[in-house]
């Protein structure tokens, strides 16, 4: 399998990317946008499996993360949705994809992909929104509901450290992990690529802590008021929604996509939480692959 890696200049910084497969194969390429904000491409690496059908698959690390330029001294006014939309546009242009591509966004990447799609770019042939909320208000509401299902002592630990602003305390981290193994990735142990992403976020939490907050359910960052619900009817690309039965992106957080995007279908993976692409890898790849093939 042909694999090409490189770096693309963007506003004086550098976006790392990798192409798995042949961009000249004739099949519509797939661009994969990772989550976070503040993750890396590693945990969604499995989507490269789709290159086995002759489709080029493009992964990239958003600036601030992974192998792209890190900017630990940049504040909230720098890390914006518009910045990451412009970075995605730059990648599409420099790789010569703007006229024809599919886009898959996972978690925050799906929020970014929805923001991209509402602008109706001519080259977007199909959209996959994976494990993503349509608004952060819905996300926080559902995350707090899921929190109430944790053992009472863990709930008390989380609340105490949030009130004391000590969310870096080891006890808080341990309680957070109890939520993650229920609703983020249910595999035991976690796959190496998932571990790599979480280790990278610990190494440089700049983007995640600024835009999101200390974890998946205590959202106090700049995205806390984000919503795309009122613009979803502008999306014209055929859209696939995917989520897991135990996903922190619960059905309530995904429902507005299903209600408001005109051409949409939704698959829920019954044995998965937030990462069907690793928890039910073969089934997820088959579902996404069939959808993309129908819109090549």
PDB file of C-alpha atoms in Angstrom:
ATOM      1  CA  UNK A   1       0.000   0.000   0.000  1.00  0.00           C
ATOM      2  CA  UNK A   2       1.361   3.379  -0.984  1.00  0.00           C
ATOM      3  CA  UNK A   3       1.869   5.738   1.976  1.00  0.00           C
ATOM      4  CA  UNK A   4       3.036   9.333   1.649  1.00  0.00           C
ATOM      5  CA  UNK A   5       3.633  11.724   4.548  1.00  0.00           C
ATOM      6  CA  UNK A   6       4.373  15.418   4.414  1.00  0.00           C
ATOM      7  CA  UNK A   7       3.841  18.865   5.879  1.00  0.00           C
ATOM      8  CA  UNK A   8       1.742  21.689   4.476  1.00  0.00           C
ATOM      9  CA  UNK A   9       2.445  25.356   5.256  1.00  0.00           C
ATOM     10  CA  UNK A  10      -0.429  27.289   6.790  1.00  0.00           C
ATOM     11  CA  UNK A  11      -0.162  30.838   8.127  1.00  0.00           C
ATOM     12  CA  UNK A  12       3.473  30.361   9.053  1.00  0.00           C
ATOM     13  CA  UNK A  13       2.828  27.017  10.737  1.00  0.00           C
ATOM     14  CA  UNK A  14       2.874  23.414   9.540  1.00  0.00           C
ATOM     15  CA  UNK A  15       0.108  20.803   9.191  1.00  0.00           C
ATOM     16  CA  UNK A  16       1.343  17.202   9.131  1.00  0.00           C
ATOM     17  CA  UNK A  17      -0.592  14.848   6.835  1.00  0.00           C
ATOM     18  CA  UNK A  18      -0.465  11.276   5.555  1.00  0.00           C
ATOM     19  CA  UNK A  19      -2.026   9.796   2.433  1.00  0.00           C
ATOM     20  CA  UNK A  20      -2.678   6.051   2.507  1.00  0.00           C
ATOM     21  CA  UNK A  21      -3.367   4.793  -1.014  1.00  0.00           C
ATOM     22  CA  UNK A  22      -3.195   6.459  -4.392  1.00  0.00           C
ATOM     23  CA  UNK A  23      -4.784   9.884  -4.893  1.00  0.00           C
ATOM     24  CA  UNK A  24      -4.877   9.135  -8.629  1.00  0.00           C
ATOM     25  CA  UNK A  25      -6.835   5.899  -8.208  1.00  0.00           C
ATOM     26  CA  UNK A  26     -10.077   7.379  -9.530  1.00  0.00           C
ATOM     27  CA  UNK A  27     -12.104   6.769  -6.365  1.00  0.00           C
ATOM     28  CA  UNK A  28     -13.133   9.807  -4.347  1.00  0.00           C
ATOM     29  CA  UNK A  29     -10.543  10.382  -1.570  1.00  0.00           C
ATOM     30  CA  UNK A  30     -11.575  10.424   2.086  1.00  0.00           C
ATOM     31  CA  UNK A  31     -10.284  13.098   4.472  1.00  0.00           C
ATOM     32  CA  UNK A  32     -10.429  12.208   8.190  1.00  0.00           C
ATOM     33  CA  UNK A  33     -10.681  14.974  10.812  1.00  0.00           C
ATOM     34  CA  UNK A  34      -9.770  13.864  14.331  1.00  0.00           C
ATOM     35  CA  UNK A  35     -11.476  14.879  17.540  1.00  0.00           C
ATOM     36  CA  UNK A  36     -10.638  16.703  20.706  1.00  0.00           C
ATOM     37  CA  UNK A  37     -10.219  19.484  19.947  1.00  0.00           C
ATOM     38  CA  UNK A  38      -6.674  18.616  20.884  1.00  0.00           C
ATOM     39  CA  UNK A  39      -6.420  14.935  19.964  1.00  0.00           C
ATOM     40  CA  UNK A  40      -4.176  13.475  17.263  1.00  0.00           C
ATOM     41  CA  UNK A  41      -4.838  11.332  14.198  1.00  0.00           C
ATOM     42  CA  UNK A  42      -3.587   8.187  15.962  1.00  0.00           C
ATOM     43  CA  UNK A  43      -6.832   7.040  17.581  1.00  0.00           C
ATOM     44  CA  UNK A  44      -8.728   7.293  14.254  1.00  0.00           C
ATOM     45  CA  UNK A  45      -5.899   5.614  12.360  1.00  0.00           C
ATOM     46  CA  UNK A  46      -8.087   2.571  11.651  1.00  0.00           C
ATOM     47  CA  UNK A  47      -9.967   4.471   8.951  1.00  0.00           C
ATOM     48  CA  UNK A  48      -6.939   3.828   6.751  1.00  0.00           C
ATOM     49  CA  UNK A  49      -8.482   0.352   6.340  1.00  0.00           C
ATOM     50  CA  UNK A  50     -10.759   1.938   3.735  1.00  0.00           C
ATOM     51  CA  UNK A  51      -7.746   2.411   1.463  1.00  0.00           C
ATOM     52  CA  UNK A  52      -7.823  -1.335   0.824  1.00  0.00           C
ATOM     53  CA  UNK A  53     -10.726  -0.710  -1.566  1.00  0.00           C
ATOM     54  CA  UNK A  54      -8.604   1.559  -3.743  1.00  0.00           C
ATOM     55  CA  UNK A  55      -9.668   4.804  -2.059  1.00  0.00           C
ATOM     56  CA  UNK A  56      -6.974   7.202  -0.823  1.00  0.00           C
ATOM     57  CA  UNK A  57      -7.442   8.067   2.868  1.00  0.00           C
ATOM     58  CA  UNK A  58      -5.950  11.286   4.209  1.00  0.00           C
ATOM     59  CA  UNK A  59      -5.221  11.744   7.901  1.00  0.00           C
ATOM     60  CA  UNK A  60      -3.819  14.936   9.366  1.00  0.00           C
ATOM     61  CA  UNK A  61      -2.937  16.366  12.758  1.00  0.00           C
ATOM     62  CA  UNK A  62      -4.645  19.687  13.354  1.00  0.00           C
ATOM     63  CA  UNK A  63      -2.232  22.460  14.272  1.00  0.00           C
ATOM     64  CA  UNK A  64      -1.441  22.449  17.971  1.00  0.00           C
ATOM     65  CA  UNK A  65      -1.438  18.660  18.050  1.00  0.00           C
ATOM     66  CA  UNK A  66       0.550  15.568  17.142  1.00  0.00           C
ATOM     67  CA  UNK A  67       3.152  16.068  14.455  1.00  0.00           C
ATOM     68  CA  UNK A  68       1.915  19.505  13.430  1.00  0.00           C
ATOM     69  CA  UNK A  69       3.162  22.809  14.870  1.00  0.00           C
ATOM     70  CA  UNK A  70       2.595  23.166  18.614  1.00  0.00           C
ATOM     71  CA  UNK A  71       1.767  26.607  20.009  1.00  0.00           C
ATOM     72  CA  UNK A  72       1.649  26.310  23.777  1.00  0.00           C
ATOM     73  CA  UNK A  73       1.765  30.057  24.295  1.00  0.00           C
ATOM     74  CA  UNK A  74      -1.286  30.876  22.163  1.00  0.00           C
ATOM     75  CA  UNK A  75      -4.507  31.750  23.970  1.00  0.00           C
ATOM     76  CA  UNK A  76      -8.240  31.420  23.483  1.00  0.00           C
ATOM     77  CA  UNK A  77      -8.473  34.117  20.829  1.00  0.00           C
ATOM     78  CA  UNK A  78      -6.242  32.010  18.554  1.00  0.00           C
ATOM     79  CA  UNK A  79      -7.902  28.586  18.895  1.00  0.00           C
ATOM     80  CA  UNK A  80     -11.188  29.077  17.059  1.00  0.00           C
ATOM     81  CA  UNK A  81     -13.520  27.065  14.836  1.00  0.00           C
ATOM     82  CA  UNK A  82     -12.719  29.421  11.974  1.00  0.00           C
ATOM     83  CA  UNK A  83      -8.993  28.733  12.339  1.00  0.00           C
ATOM     84  CA  UNK A  84      -9.483  24.987  12.016  1.00  0.00           C
ATOM     85  CA  UNK A  85     -11.921  25.421   9.120  1.00  0.00           C
ATOM     86  CA  UNK A  86      -9.298  27.477   7.297  1.00  0.00           C
ATOM     87  CA  UNK A  87      -6.663  24.826   8.012  1.00  0.00           C
ATOM     88  CA  UNK A  88      -8.929  22.147   6.518  1.00  0.00           C
ATOM     89  CA  UNK A  89      -9.544  24.300   3.440  1.00  0.00           C
ATOM     90  CA  UNK A  90      -5.795  24.764   3.082  1.00  0.00           C
ATOM     91  CA  UNK A  91      -5.202  21.013   3.216  1.00  0.00           C
ATOM     92  CA  UNK A  92      -7.858  20.361   0.568  1.00  0.00           C
ATOM     93  CA  UNK A  93      -6.408  23.034  -1.714  1.00  0.00           C
ATOM     94  CA  UNK A  94      -2.761  22.069  -1.370  1.00  0.00           C
ATOM     95  CA  UNK A  95      -3.447  18.372  -1.903  1.00  0.00           C
ATOM     96  CA  UNK A  96      -5.590  19.160  -4.951  1.00  0.00           C
ATOM     97  CA  UNK A  97      -8.750  17.713  -3.426  1.00  0.00           C
ATOM     98  CA  UNK A  98     -11.075  20.716  -3.369  1.00  0.00           C
ATOM     99  CA  UNK A  99     -12.995  19.601  -6.460  1.00  0.00           C
ATOM    100  CA  UNK A 100     -13.868  16.092  -5.168  1.00  0.00           C
ATOM    101  CA  UNK A 101     -13.574  14.538  -1.716  1.00  0.00           C
ATOM    102  CA  UNK A 102     -15.454  12.799   1.067  1.00  0.00           C
ATOM    103  CA  UNK A 103     -15.086  14.089   4.641  1.00  0.00           C
ATOM    104  CA  UNK A 104     -15.306  12.093   7.874  1.00  0.00           C
ATOM    105  CA  UNK A 105     -15.111  13.865  11.218  1.00  0.00           C
ATOM    106  CA  UNK A 106     -15.018  12.054  14.546  1.00  0.00           C
ATOM    107  CA  UNK A 107     -16.264  13.746  17.754  1.00  0.00           C
ATOM    108  CA  UNK A 108     -14.939  17.348  17.561  1.00  0.00           C
ATOM    109  CA  UNK A 109     -13.896  16.455  14.013  1.00  0.00           C
ATOM    110  CA  UNK A 110     -17.578  15.834  13.227  1.00  0.00           C
ATOM    111  CA  UNK A 111     -18.478  19.239  14.639  1.00  0.00           C
ATOM    112  CA  UNK A 112     -15.805  20.736  12.396  1.00  0.00           C
ATOM    113  CA  UNK A 113     -17.050  18.697   9.433  1.00  0.00           C
ATOM    114  CA  UNK A 114     -20.606  19.945   9.985  1.00  0.00           C
ATOM    115  CA  UNK A 115     -19.337  23.534  10.081  1.00  0.00           C
ATOM    116  CA  UNK A 116     -17.507  22.833   6.817  1.00  0.00           C
ATOM    117  CA  UNK A 117     -20.557  21.252   5.187  1.00  0.00           C
ATOM    118  CA  UNK A 118     -23.033  24.024   6.023  1.00  0.00           C
ATOM    119  CA  UNK A 119     -21.009  26.256   3.683  1.00  0.00           C
ATOM    120  CA  UNK A 120     -21.938  23.887   0.833  1.00  0.00           C
ATOM    121  CA  UNK A 121     -18.463  23.407  -0.670  1.00  0.00           C
ATOM    122  CA  UNK A 122     -18.848  22.222  -4.252  1.00  0.00           C
ATOM    123  CA  UNK A 123     -16.308  19.423  -3.945  1.00  0.00           C
ATOM    124  CA  UNK A 124     -17.831  17.700  -0.905  1.00  0.00           C
ATOM    125  CA  UNK A 125     -19.483  14.537  -2.222  1.00  0.00           C
ATOM    126  CA  UNK A 126     -20.391  12.788   1.053  1.00  0.00           C
ATOM    127  CA  UNK A 127     -20.146  13.539   4.761  1.00  0.00           C
ATOM    128  CA  UNK A 128     -19.691  11.208   7.743  1.00  0.00           C
ATOM    129  CA  UNK A 129     -20.353  12.660  11.204  1.00  0.00           C
ATOM    130  CA  UNK A 130     -19.058  10.123  13.709  1.00  0.00           C
ATOM    131  CA  UNK A 131     -19.832  10.254  17.440  1.00  0.00           C
ATOM    132  CA  UNK A 132     -20.464  14.000  17.450  1.00  0.00           C
ATOM    133  CA  UNK A 133     -22.917  16.349  19.184  1.00  0.00           C
ATOM    134  CA  UNK A 134     -24.921  18.985  17.357  1.00  0.00           C
ATOM    135  CA  UNK A 135     -24.449  21.402  20.262  1.00  0.00           C
ATOM    136  CA  UNK A 136     -22.310  21.592  23.374  1.00  0.00           C
ATOM    137  CA  UNK A 137     -25.350  22.354  25.510  1.00  0.00           C
ATOM    138  CA  UNK A 138     -26.742  18.933  24.572  1.00  0.00           C
ATOM    139  CA  UNK A 139     -23.327  17.340  25.104  1.00  0.00           C
ATOM    140  CA  UNK A 140     -22.933  18.773  28.625  1.00  0.00           C
ATOM    141  CA  UNK A 141     -26.499  17.911  29.590  1.00  0.00           C
ATOM    142  CA  UNK A 142     -26.095  14.291  28.505  1.00  0.00           C
ATOM    143  CA  UNK A 143     -22.597  13.963  29.965  1.00  0.00           C
ATOM    144  CA  UNK A 144     -23.909  15.077  33.339  1.00  0.00           C
ATOM    145  CA  UNK A 145     -26.751  12.587  33.063  1.00  0.00           C
ATOM    146  CA  UNK A 146     -24.234   9.813  32.361  1.00  0.00           C
ATOM    147  CA  UNK A 147     -22.178  11.016  35.325  1.00  0.00           C
ATOM    148  CA  UNK A 148     -25.074  10.288  37.663  1.00  0.00           C
ATOM    149  CA  UNK A 149     -24.739   6.615  36.729  1.00  0.00           C
ATOM    150  CA  UNK A 150     -21.225   6.439  38.196  1.00  0.00           C
ATOM    151  CA  UNK A 151     -20.802   5.114  41.751  1.00  0.00           C
ATOM    152  CA  UNK A 152     -21.715   7.833  44.299  1.00  0.00           C
ATOM    153  CA  UNK A 153     -18.184   8.067  45.686  1.00  0.00           C
ATOM    154  CA  UNK A 154     -16.793   8.816  42.212  1.00  0.00           C
ATOM    155  CA  UNK A 155     -19.468  11.445  41.624  1.00  0.00           C
ATOM    156  CA  UNK A 156     -18.514  13.087  44.927  1.00  0.00           C
ATOM    157  CA  UNK A 157     -14.827  13.050  43.996  1.00  0.00           C
ATOM    158  CA  UNK A 158     -15.497  14.693  40.648  1.00  0.00           C
ATOM    159  CA  UNK A 159     -17.685  17.402  42.157  1.00  0.00           C
ATOM    160  CA  UNK A 160     -15.302  18.163  45.020  1.00  0.00           C
ATOM    161  CA  UNK A 161     -12.300  18.704  42.783  1.00  0.00           C
ATOM    162  CA  UNK A 162     -14.270  20.722  40.241  1.00  0.00           C
ATOM    163  CA  UNK A 163     -15.443  23.037  43.024  1.00  0.00           C
ATOM    164  CA  UNK A 164     -11.889  23.287  44.389  1.00  0.00           C
ATOM    165  CA  UNK A 165     -10.417  23.845  40.880  1.00  0.00           C
ATOM    166  CA  UNK A 166      -8.111  20.862  41.446  1.00  0.00           C
ATOM    167  CA  UNK A 167      -9.029  18.821  38.371  1.00  0.00           C
ATOM    168  CA  UNK A 168      -5.383  17.775  37.984  1.00  0.00           C
ATOM    169  CA  UNK A 169      -5.549  15.808  41.267  1.00  0.00           C
ATOM    170  CA  UNK A 170      -4.847  12.059  40.858  1.00  0.00           C
ATOM    171  CA  UNK A 171      -8.175  11.139  42.464  1.00  0.00           C
ATOM    172  CA  UNK A 172     -10.028  13.283  39.943  1.00  0.00           C
ATOM    173  CA  UNK A 173      -8.084  11.717  37.078  1.00  0.00           C
ATOM    174  CA  UNK A 174      -8.954   8.236  38.363  1.00  0.00           C
ATOM    175  CA  UNK A 175     -12.647   9.095  38.621  1.00  0.00           C
ATOM    176  CA  UNK A 176     -12.572  10.556  35.116  1.00  0.00           C
ATOM    177  CA  UNK A 177     -11.114   7.328  33.765  1.00  0.00           C
ATOM    178  CA  UNK A 178     -14.076   5.415  35.205  1.00  0.00           C
ATOM    179  CA  UNK A 179     -16.327   7.514  32.964  1.00  0.00           C
ATOM    180  CA  UNK A 180     -14.035   7.006  29.973  1.00  0.00           C
ATOM    181  CA  UNK A 181     -14.012   3.212  30.152  1.00  0.00           C
ATOM    182  CA  UNK A 182     -17.813   3.273  30.090  1.00  0.00           C
ATOM    183  CA  UNK A 183     -18.439   5.896  27.440  1.00  0.00           C
ATOM    184  CA  UNK A 184     -15.242   6.635  25.458  1.00  0.00           C
ATOM    185  CA  UNK A 185     -13.631   3.262  24.724  1.00  0.00           C
ATOM    186  CA  UNK A 186     -14.886   0.014  26.234  1.00  0.00           C
ATOM    187  CA  UNK A 187     -12.017  -2.184  25.050  1.00  0.00           C
ATOM    188  CA  UNK A 188      -9.692  -3.545  27.739  1.00  0.00           C
ATOM    189  CA  UNK A 189      -6.889  -2.778  27.305  1.00  0.00           C
ATOM    190  CA  UNK A 190      -7.204   0.272  25.109  1.00  0.00           C
ATOM    191  CA  UNK A 191      -5.562  -0.142  21.683  1.00  0.00           C
ATOM    192  CA  UNK A 192      -2.074   1.326  21.372  1.00  0.00           C
ATOM    193  CA  UNK A 193      -3.222   4.031  18.960  1.00  0.00           C
ATOM    194  CA  UNK A 194      -5.836   5.259  21.454  1.00  0.00           C
ATOM    195  CA  UNK A 195      -3.245   5.319  24.218  1.00  0.00           C
ATOM    196  CA  UNK A 196      -0.887   7.332  21.994  1.00  0.00           C
ATOM    197  CA  UNK A 197      -3.513  10.014  21.488  1.00  0.00           C
ATOM    198  CA  UNK A 198      -4.269  10.335  25.196  1.00  0.00           C
ATOM    199  CA  UNK A 199      -0.562  10.470  26.023  1.00  0.00           C
ATOM    200  CA  UNK A 200      -0.112  13.218  23.437  1.00  0.00           C
ATOM    201  CA  UNK A 201      -2.934  15.224  25.008  1.00  0.00           C
ATOM    202  CA  UNK A 202      -1.307  14.946  28.430  1.00  0.00           C
ATOM    203  CA  UNK A 203       1.995  16.059  26.915  1.00  0.00           C
ATOM    204  CA  UNK A 204       0.417  19.174  25.375  1.00  0.00           C
ATOM    205  CA  UNK A 205      -3.134  19.937  26.587  1.00  0.00           C
ATOM    206  CA  UNK A 206      -3.165  23.478  25.151  1.00  0.00           C
ATOM    207  CA  UNK A 207      -5.916  23.089  22.556  1.00  0.00           C
ATOM    208  CA  UNK A 208      -8.090  20.691  24.546  1.00  0.00           C
ATOM    209  CA  UNK A 209      -7.990  22.639  27.794  1.00  0.00           C
ATOM    210  CA  UNK A 210      -8.592  25.958  26.013  1.00  0.00           C
ATOM    211  CA  UNK A 211     -11.492  24.924  23.799  1.00  0.00           C
ATOM    212  CA  UNK A 212     -13.038  22.113  25.859  1.00  0.00           C
ATOM    213  CA  UNK A 213     -11.810  21.966  29.451  1.00  0.00           C
ATOM    214  CA  UNK A 214     -10.209  19.355  31.717  1.00  0.00           C
ATOM    215  CA  UNK A 215     -12.244  16.389  30.444  1.00  0.00           C
ATOM    216  CA  UNK A 216     -15.197  15.204  28.377  1.00  0.00           C
ATOM    217  CA  UNK A 217     -17.908  16.150  30.852  1.00  0.00           C
ATOM    218  CA  UNK A 218     -16.565  19.307  32.548  1.00  0.00           C
ATOM    219  CA  UNK A 219     -16.744  21.639  29.562  1.00  0.00           C
ATOM    220  CA  UNK A 220     -15.632  25.137  30.548  1.00  0.00           C
ATOM    221  CA  UNK A 221     -13.661  26.095  27.426  1.00  0.00           C
ATOM    222  CA  UNK A 222     -14.434  28.370  24.500  1.00  0.00           C
ATOM    223  CA  UNK A 223     -16.637  25.760  22.796  1.00  0.00           C
ATOM    224  CA  UNK A 224     -19.096  25.603  25.687  1.00  0.00           C
ATOM    225  CA  UNK A 225     -21.745  27.623  23.813  1.00  0.00           C
ATOM    226  CA  UNK A 226     -21.132  26.120  20.357  1.00  0.00           C
ATOM    227  CA  UNK A 227     -24.062  24.909  18.252  1.00  0.00           C
ATOM    228  CA  UNK A 228     -24.698  24.117  14.607  1.00  0.00           C
ATOM    229  CA  UNK A 229     -28.340  23.090  15.018  1.00  0.00           C
ATOM    230  CA  UNK A 230     -29.838  26.195  13.439  1.00  0.00           C
ATOM    231  CA  UNK A 231     -27.707  25.757  10.287  1.00  0.00           C
ATOM    232  CA  UNK A 232     -27.964  22.021   9.633  1.00  0.00           C
ATOM    233  CA  UNK A 233     -30.640  22.394   6.965  1.00  0.00           C
ATOM    234  CA  UNK A 234     -27.999  24.042   4.773  1.00  0.00           C
ATOM    235  CA  UNK A 235     -26.081  20.771   4.379  1.00  0.00           C
ATOM    236  CA  UNK A 236     -26.671  19.344   0.907  1.00  0.00           C
ATOM    237  CA  UNK A 237     -24.093  16.523   0.946  1.00  0.00           C
ATOM    238  CA  UNK A 238     -25.432  13.003   1.621  1.00  0.00           C
ATOM    239  CA  UNK A 239     -24.643  12.376   5.286  1.00  0.00           C
ATOM    240  CA  UNK A 240     -24.007   9.284   7.401  1.00  0.00           C
ATOM    241  CA  UNK A 241     -24.270   9.532  11.187  1.00  0.00           C
ATOM    242  CA  UNK A 242     -22.584   6.898  13.312  1.00  0.00           C
ATOM    243  CA  UNK A 243     -22.558   6.470  17.074  1.00  0.00           C
ATOM    244  CA  UNK A 244     -22.271   3.765  19.718  1.00  0.00           C
ATOM    245  CA  UNK A 245     -24.955   2.403  21.997  1.00  0.00           C
ATOM    246  CA  UNK A 246     -22.835   3.387  25.052  1.00  0.00           C
ATOM    247  CA  UNK A 247     -21.468   6.552  23.451  1.00  0.00           C
ATOM    248  CA  UNK A 248     -20.950   9.767  25.378  1.00  0.00           C
ATOM    249  CA  UNK A 249     -22.414  11.227  22.178  1.00  0.00           C
ATOM    250  CA  UNK A 250     -25.818   9.905  23.175  1.00  0.00           C
ATOM    251  CA  UNK A 251     -28.800   9.708  20.822  1.00  0.00           C
ATOM    252  CA  UNK A 252     -30.079  13.003  22.224  1.00  0.00           C
ATOM    253  CA  UNK A 253     -26.870  14.797  21.191  1.00  0.00           C
ATOM    254  CA  UNK A 254     -26.981  13.324  17.674  1.00  0.00           C
ATOM    255  CA  UNK A 255     -30.732  13.646  17.049  1.00  0.00           C
ATOM    256  CA  UNK A 256     -30.646  17.214  15.624  1.00  0.00           C
ATOM    257  CA  UNK A 257     -28.385  16.004  12.817  1.00  0.00           C
ATOM    258  CA  UNK A 258     -30.944  13.322  11.964  1.00  0.00           C
ATOM    259  CA  UNK A 259     -33.841  15.757  12.212  1.00  0.00           C
ATOM    260  CA  UNK A 260     -32.436  18.663  10.226  1.00  0.00           C
ATOM    261  CA  UNK A 261     -29.981  17.387   7.578  1.00  0.00           C
ATOM    262  CA  UNK A 262     -32.075  16.704   4.463  1.00  0.00           C
ATOM    263  CA  UNK A 263     -30.247  13.616   3.131  1.00  0.00           C
ATOM    264  CA  UNK A 264     -29.213  11.613   6.184  1.00  0.00           C
ATOM    265  CA  UNK A 265     -29.032   8.106   7.602  1.00  0.00           C
ATOM    266  CA  UNK A 266     -27.884   6.901  11.044  1.00  0.00           C
ATOM    267  CA  UNK A 267     -26.181   3.711  12.242  1.00  0.00           C
ATOM    268  CA  UNK A 268     -25.757   2.902  15.951  1.00  0.00           C
ATOM    269  CA  UNK A 269     -23.148   0.270  16.805  1.00  0.00           C
ATOM    270  CA  UNK A 270     -24.571  -1.862  19.596  1.00  0.00           C
ATOM    271  CA  UNK A 271     -21.263  -2.965  21.191  1.00  0.00           C
ATOM    272  CA  UNK A 272     -19.497   0.393  21.055  1.00  0.00           C
ATOM    273  CA  UNK A 273     -19.166   3.616  22.962  1.00  0.00           C
ATOM    274  CA  UNK A 274     -17.361   6.632  21.481  1.00  0.00           C
ATOM    275  CA  UNK A 275     -15.030   4.704  19.177  1.00  0.00           C
ATOM    276  CA  UNK A 276     -16.818   2.155  16.960  1.00  0.00           C
ATOM    277  CA  UNK A 277     -13.848   2.427  14.591  1.00  0.00           C
ATOM    278  CA  UNK A 278     -11.809   0.439  17.140  1.00  0.00           C
ATOM    279  CA  UNK A 279     -14.529  -1.212  19.254  1.00  0.00           C
ATOM    280  CA  UNK A 280     -16.324  -2.733  16.236  1.00  0.00           C
ATOM    281  CA  UNK A 281     -13.679  -2.029  13.631  1.00  0.00           C
ATOM    282  CA  UNK A 282     -14.730  -4.386  10.852  1.00  0.00           C
ATOM    283  CA  UNK A 283     -18.421  -3.508  11.082  1.00  0.00           C
ATOM    284  CA  UNK A 284     -17.688   0.210  11.207  1.00  0.00           C
ATOM    285  CA  UNK A 285     -15.404   0.068   8.169  1.00  0.00           C
ATOM    286  CA  UNK A 286     -17.993  -1.948   6.245  1.00  0.00           C
ATOM    287  CA  UNK A 287     -20.722   0.588   7.034  1.00  0.00           C
ATOM    288  CA  UNK A 288     -18.655   3.643   6.177  1.00  0.00           C
ATOM    289  CA  UNK A 289     -17.127   1.990   3.112  1.00  0.00           C
ATOM    290  CA  UNK A 290     -20.511   1.061   1.662  1.00  0.00           C
ATOM    291  CA  UNK A 291     -21.854   4.555   2.221  1.00  0.00           C
ATOM    292  CA  UNK A 292     -18.879   6.205   0.530  1.00  0.00           C
ATOM    293  CA  UNK A 293     -18.996   3.781  -2.374  1.00  0.00           C
ATOM    294  CA  UNK A 294     -22.638   4.703  -2.970  1.00  0.00           C
ATOM    295  CA  UNK A 295     -21.617   8.337  -3.392  1.00  0.00           C
ATOM    296  CA  UNK A 296     -18.424   8.081  -5.419  1.00  0.00           C
TER     297      UNK A 296
END
